[in-house]
Tab-separated table of C-alpha atoms in Angstrom:
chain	number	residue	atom	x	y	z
A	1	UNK	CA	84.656	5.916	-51.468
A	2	UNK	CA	84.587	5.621	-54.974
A	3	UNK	CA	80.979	5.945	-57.210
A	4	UNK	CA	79.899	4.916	-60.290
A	5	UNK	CA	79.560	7.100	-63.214
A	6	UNK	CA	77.100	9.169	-63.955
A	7	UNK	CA	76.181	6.866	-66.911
A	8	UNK	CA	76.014	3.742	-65.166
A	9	UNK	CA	73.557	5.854	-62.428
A	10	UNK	CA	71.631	6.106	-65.347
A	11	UNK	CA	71.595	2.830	-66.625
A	12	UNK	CA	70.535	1.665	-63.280
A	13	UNK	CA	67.941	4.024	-63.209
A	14	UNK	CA	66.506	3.217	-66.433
A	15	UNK	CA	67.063	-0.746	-65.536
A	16	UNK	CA	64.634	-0.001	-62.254
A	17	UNK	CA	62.118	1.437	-64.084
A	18	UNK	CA	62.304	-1.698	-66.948
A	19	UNK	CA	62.549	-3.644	-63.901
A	20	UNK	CA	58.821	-2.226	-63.344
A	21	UNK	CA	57.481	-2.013	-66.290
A	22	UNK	CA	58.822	-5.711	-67.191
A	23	UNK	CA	56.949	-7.239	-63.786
A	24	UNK	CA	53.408	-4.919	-64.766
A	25	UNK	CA	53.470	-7.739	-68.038
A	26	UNK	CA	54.234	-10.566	-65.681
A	27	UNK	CA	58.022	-10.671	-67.800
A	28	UNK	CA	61.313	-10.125	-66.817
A	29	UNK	CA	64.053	-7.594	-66.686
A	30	UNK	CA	67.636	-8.412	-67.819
A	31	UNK	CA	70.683	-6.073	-68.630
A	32	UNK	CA	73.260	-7.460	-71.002
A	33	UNK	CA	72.450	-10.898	-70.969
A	34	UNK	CA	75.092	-13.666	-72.397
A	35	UNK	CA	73.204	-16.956	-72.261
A	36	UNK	CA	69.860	-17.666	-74.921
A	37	UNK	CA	66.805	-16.646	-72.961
A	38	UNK	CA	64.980	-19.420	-71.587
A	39	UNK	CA	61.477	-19.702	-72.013
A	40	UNK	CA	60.917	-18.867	-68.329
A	41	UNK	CA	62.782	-15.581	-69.093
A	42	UNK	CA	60.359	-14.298	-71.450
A	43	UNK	CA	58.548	-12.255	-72.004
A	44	UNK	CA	61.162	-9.822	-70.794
A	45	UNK	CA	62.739	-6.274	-71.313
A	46	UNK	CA	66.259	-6.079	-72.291
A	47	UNK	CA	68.525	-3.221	-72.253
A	48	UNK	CA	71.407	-3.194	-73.699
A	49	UNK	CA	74.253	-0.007	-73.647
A	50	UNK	CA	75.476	1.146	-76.565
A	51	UNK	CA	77.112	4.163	-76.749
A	52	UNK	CA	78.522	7.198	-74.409
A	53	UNK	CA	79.762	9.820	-76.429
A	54	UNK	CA	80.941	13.305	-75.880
A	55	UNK	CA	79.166	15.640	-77.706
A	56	UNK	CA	79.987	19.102	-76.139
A	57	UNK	CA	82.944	19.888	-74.153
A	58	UNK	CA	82.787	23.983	-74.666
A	59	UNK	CA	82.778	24.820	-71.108
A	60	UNK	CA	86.022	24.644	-68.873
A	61	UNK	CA	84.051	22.819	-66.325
A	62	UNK	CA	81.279	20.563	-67.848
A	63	UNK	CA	81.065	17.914	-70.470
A	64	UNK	CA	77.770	17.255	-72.106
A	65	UNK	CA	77.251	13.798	-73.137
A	66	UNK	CA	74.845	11.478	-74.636
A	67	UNK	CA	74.103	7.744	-73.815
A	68	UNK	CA	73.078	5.643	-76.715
A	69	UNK	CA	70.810	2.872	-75.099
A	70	UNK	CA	68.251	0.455	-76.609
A	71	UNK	CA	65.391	-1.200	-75.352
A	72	UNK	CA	64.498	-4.685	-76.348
A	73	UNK	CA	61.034	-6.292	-75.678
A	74	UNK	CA	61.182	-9.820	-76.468
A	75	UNK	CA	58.267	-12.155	-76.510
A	76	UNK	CA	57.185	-15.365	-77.532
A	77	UNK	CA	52.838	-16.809	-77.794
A	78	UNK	CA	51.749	-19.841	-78.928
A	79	UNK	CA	49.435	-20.154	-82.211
A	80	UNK	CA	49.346	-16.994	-83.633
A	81	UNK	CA	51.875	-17.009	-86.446
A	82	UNK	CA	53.842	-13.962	-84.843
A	83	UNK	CA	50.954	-11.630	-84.771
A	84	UNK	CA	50.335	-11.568	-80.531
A	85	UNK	CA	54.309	-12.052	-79.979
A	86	UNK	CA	54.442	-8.514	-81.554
A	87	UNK	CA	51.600	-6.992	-80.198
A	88	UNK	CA	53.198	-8.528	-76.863
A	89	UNK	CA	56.376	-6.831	-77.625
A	90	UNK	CA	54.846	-3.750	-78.762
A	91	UNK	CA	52.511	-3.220	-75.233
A	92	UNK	CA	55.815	-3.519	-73.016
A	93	UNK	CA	57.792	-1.149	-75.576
A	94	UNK	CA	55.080	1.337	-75.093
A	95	UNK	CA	54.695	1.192	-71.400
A	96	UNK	CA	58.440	1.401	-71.165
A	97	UNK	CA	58.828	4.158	-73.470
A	98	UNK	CA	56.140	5.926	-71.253
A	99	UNK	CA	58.287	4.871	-67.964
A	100	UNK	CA	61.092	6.327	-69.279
A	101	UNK	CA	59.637	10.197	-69.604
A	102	UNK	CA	58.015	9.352	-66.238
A	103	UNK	CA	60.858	8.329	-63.817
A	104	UNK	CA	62.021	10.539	-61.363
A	105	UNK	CA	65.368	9.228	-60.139
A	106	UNK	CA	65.912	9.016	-64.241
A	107	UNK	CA	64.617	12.471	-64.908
A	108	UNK	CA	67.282	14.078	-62.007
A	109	UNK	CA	70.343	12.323	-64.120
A	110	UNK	CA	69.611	13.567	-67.505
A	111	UNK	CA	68.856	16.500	-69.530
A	112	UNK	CA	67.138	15.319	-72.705
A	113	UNK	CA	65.864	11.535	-73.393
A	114	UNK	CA	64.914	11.331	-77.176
A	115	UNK	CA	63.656	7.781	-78.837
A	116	UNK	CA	65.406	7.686	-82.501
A	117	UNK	CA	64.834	4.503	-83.803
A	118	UNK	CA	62.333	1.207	-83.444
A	119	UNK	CA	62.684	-1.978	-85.616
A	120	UNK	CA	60.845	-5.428	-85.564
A	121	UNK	CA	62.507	-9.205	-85.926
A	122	UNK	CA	60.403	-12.363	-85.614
A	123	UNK	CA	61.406	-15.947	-85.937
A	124	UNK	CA	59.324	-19.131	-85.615
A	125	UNK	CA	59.959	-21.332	-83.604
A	126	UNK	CA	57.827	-24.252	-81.235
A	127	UNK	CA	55.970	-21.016	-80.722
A	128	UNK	CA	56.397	-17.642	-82.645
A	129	UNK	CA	59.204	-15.141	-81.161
A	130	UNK	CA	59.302	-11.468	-81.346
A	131	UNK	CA	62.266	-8.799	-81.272
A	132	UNK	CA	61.311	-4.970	-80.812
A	133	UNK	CA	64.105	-2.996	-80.060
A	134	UNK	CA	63.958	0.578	-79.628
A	135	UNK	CA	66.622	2.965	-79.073
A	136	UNK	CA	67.178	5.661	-77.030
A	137	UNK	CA	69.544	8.841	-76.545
A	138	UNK	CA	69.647	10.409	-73.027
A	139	UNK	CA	71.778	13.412	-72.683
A	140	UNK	CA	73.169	14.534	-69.595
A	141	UNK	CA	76.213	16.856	-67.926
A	142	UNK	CA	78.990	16.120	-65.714
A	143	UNK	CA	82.111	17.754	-64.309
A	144	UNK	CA	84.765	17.785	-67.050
A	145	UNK	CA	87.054	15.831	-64.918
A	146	UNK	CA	85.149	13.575	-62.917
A	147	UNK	CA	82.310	11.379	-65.153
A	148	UNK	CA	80.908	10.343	-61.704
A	149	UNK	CA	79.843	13.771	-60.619
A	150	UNK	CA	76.875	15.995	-62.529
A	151	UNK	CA	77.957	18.983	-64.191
B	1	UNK	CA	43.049	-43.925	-120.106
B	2	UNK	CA	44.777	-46.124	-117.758
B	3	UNK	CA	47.526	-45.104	-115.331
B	4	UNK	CA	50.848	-44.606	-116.925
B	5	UNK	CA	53.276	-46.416	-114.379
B	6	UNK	CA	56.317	-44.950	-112.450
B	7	UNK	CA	59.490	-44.922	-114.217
B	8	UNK	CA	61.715	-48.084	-112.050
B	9	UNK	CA	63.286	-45.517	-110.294
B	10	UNK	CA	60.652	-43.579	-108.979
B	11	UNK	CA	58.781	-46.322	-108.191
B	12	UNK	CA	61.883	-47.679	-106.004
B	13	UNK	CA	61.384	-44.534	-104.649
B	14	UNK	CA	58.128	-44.751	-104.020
B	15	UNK	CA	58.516	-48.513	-102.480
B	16	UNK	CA	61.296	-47.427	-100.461
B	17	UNK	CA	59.083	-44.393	-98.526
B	18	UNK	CA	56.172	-46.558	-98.285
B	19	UNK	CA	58.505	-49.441	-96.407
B	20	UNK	CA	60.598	-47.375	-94.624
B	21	UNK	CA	58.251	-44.536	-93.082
B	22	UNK	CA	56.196	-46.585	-91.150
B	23	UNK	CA	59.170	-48.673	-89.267
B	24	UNK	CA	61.259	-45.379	-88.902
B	25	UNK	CA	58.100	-43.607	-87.451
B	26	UNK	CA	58.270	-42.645	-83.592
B	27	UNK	CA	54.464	-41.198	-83.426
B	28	UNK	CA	51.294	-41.563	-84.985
B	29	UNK	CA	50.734	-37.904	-85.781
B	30	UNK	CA	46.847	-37.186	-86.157
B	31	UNK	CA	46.724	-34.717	-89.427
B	32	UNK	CA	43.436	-33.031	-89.947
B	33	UNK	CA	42.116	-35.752	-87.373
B	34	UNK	CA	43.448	-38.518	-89.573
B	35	UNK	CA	46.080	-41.181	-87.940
B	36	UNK	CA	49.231	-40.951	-90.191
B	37	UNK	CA	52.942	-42.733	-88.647
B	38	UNK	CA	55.261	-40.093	-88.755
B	39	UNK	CA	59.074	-38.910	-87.968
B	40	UNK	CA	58.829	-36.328	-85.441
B	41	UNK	CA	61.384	-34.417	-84.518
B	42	UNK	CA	61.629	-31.226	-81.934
B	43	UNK	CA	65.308	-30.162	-82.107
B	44	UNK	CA	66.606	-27.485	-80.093
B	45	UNK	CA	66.880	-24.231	-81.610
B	46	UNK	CA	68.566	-20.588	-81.198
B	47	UNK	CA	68.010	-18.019	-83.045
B	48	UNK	CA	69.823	-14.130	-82.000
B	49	UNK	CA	69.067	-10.698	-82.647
B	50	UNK	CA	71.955	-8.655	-81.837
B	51	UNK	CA	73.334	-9.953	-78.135
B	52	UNK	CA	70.302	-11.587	-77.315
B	53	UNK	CA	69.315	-15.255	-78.640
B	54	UNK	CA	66.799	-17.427	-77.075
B	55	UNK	CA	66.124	-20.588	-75.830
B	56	UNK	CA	63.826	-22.877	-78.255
B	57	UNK	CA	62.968	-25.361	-80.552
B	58	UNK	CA	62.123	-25.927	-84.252
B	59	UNK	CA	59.372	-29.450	-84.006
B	60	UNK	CA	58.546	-31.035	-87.391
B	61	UNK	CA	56.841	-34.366	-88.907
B	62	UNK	CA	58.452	-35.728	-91.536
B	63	UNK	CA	55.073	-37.829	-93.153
B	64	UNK	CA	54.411	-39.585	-96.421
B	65	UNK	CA	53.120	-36.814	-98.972
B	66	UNK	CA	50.328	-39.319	-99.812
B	67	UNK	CA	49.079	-39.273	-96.519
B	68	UNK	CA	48.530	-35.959	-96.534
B	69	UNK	CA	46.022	-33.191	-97.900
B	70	UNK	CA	47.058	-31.564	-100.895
B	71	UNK	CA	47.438	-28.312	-98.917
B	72	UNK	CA	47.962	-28.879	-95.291
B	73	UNK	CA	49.225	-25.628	-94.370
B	74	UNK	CA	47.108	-23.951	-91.279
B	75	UNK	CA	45.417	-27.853	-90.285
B	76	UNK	CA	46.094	-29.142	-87.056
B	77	UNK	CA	48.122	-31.469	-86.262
B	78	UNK	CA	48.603	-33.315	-82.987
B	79	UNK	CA	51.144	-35.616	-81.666
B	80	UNK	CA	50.904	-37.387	-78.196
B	81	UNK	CA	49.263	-34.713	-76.105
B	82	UNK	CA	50.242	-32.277	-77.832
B	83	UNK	CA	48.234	-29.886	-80.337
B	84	UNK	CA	50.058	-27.931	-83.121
B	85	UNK	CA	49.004	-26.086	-86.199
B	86	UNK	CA	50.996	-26.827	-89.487
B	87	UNK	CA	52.638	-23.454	-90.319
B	88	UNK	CA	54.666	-24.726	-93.459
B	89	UNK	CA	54.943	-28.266	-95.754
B	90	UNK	CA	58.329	-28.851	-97.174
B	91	UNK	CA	57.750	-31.603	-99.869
B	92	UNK	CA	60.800	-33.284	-100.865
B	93	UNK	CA	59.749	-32.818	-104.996
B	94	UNK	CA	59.276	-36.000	-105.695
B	95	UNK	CA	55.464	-36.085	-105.687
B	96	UNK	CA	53.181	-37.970	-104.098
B	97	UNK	CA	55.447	-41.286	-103.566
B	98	UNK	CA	57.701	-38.814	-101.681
B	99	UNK	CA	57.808	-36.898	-98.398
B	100	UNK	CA	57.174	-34.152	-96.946
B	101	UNK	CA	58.337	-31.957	-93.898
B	102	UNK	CA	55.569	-30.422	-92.011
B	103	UNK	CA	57.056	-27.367	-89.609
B	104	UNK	CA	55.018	-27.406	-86.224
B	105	UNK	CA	53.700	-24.536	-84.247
B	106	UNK	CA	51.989	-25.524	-80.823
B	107	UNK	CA	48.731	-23.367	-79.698
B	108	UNK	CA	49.428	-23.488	-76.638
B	109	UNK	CA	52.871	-23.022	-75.013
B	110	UNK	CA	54.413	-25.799	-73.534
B	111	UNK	CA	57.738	-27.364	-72.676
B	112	UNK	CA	58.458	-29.409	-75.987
B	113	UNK	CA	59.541	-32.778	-75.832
């Protein structure tokens, strides 16, 4: 029987936890989506894979690698010019970033998680919308010839 | 010192807006608790950050400018049930015989029209 990689045990780790944290601020959790959100979809956590790259392949029988990830908390609230859409935003960022250093099943997958880089986009619409991505590095090990296997 | 009148063209202008906006109107908007016909329109809208885009819409009146406060920006605004705030006013330039654009944001969410 076949198993996934190592990174996609990750990313389903880290989409449980979203899962979570996106339900605690009555929102929603979605990985890679491909249609607009709807408004019923919102608030919600995003997460969205970016990266797996090989950063240190020095031992004959482990690879160390590191999973780019971000983290998007989207939001929308009526009246407010933007202002509660990213407050909104920023509340599930933070409770997810906390999550994240938190998890268990996460925490036995990877070596290192380290948060490089926020940013903030807004647009106005029938009611203001809010952007707040944050991304994320988690490094981890596995065999040097089998990704689905820790090192 | 008495009114200096519109130049003919301006004033066909003006004519024109005064006929036409209250037969084209599909509401009477309530500006600032004042009745004033108006073109509403609530579009649908995307906007995308990245690989996500959501689901919305961008609602507007389209009003006489004379019908209108000079600065309308932040008054509420209400059409059918309803209640917005005016977030931006897009006149058209051509003073008060023109028209201007008033962008909509509701107070309270709700599925737009």
């Amino acid at each position: 029987m076949s198993s996934n990689t190592i990174r996609e045990q990750i990313l389903q780790a880290v989409g449980n936890l979203l899962a979570t944290v996106a339900s605690a601020h009555a929102g929603h959790y979605l990985r890679e989506p491909h249609a607009p959100l709807t408004r019923e979809q919102t608030p919600a956590l995003v997460l969205l894979p970016e990266l797996d790259a090989v950063i240190a392949s020095n031992s004959t029988e482990r690879t160390q690698r590191a999973l780019t990830l971000r983290i998007v908390a989207v939001s929308r609230q009526a009246g407010t010019s933007g202002s509660a859409a990213t407050l909104a935003s920023d509340a599930m960022l933070a409770s997810a970033h906390a999550a994240l250093y938190s998890h268990q099943p996460l925490l036995n997958l990877v070596s290192r998680i380290e948060a490089t880089d926020t940013d903030w986009n807004s647009d106005a619409f029938e009611v203001s919308a809010s952007w707040q991505p944050a991304r994320y590095v988690l490094t981890y090990l596995t065999k040097r010839n089998d990704i689905a296997t820790k090192g | 010192m008495p009114a200096i009148p519109l130049p003919i063209f301006a004033q066909a202008i003006a004519d024109m807006n005064t006929a036409l906006v209250p037969m084209l109107a599909n509401v009477v908007a309530k500006i600032d608790g004042v009745s004033v016909p108006a073109m509403f329109a609530n579009a649908y809208a995307s906007a995308a950050f990245d690989q996500i885009a959501l689901d919305a819409s961008r609602p507007t009146l389209t009003v006489l400018t004379a019908n209108i406060p000079a600065s309308p920006v932040g008054l509420d605004a209400t059409v059918g049930a309803v209640d917005y705030i005016i977030r931006a006013a897009e006149p058209d330039g051509l003073g008060p015989a023109g028209l201007t654009r008033l962008v909509l944001e509701q107070v309270q969410a709700t599925e737009p029209a």
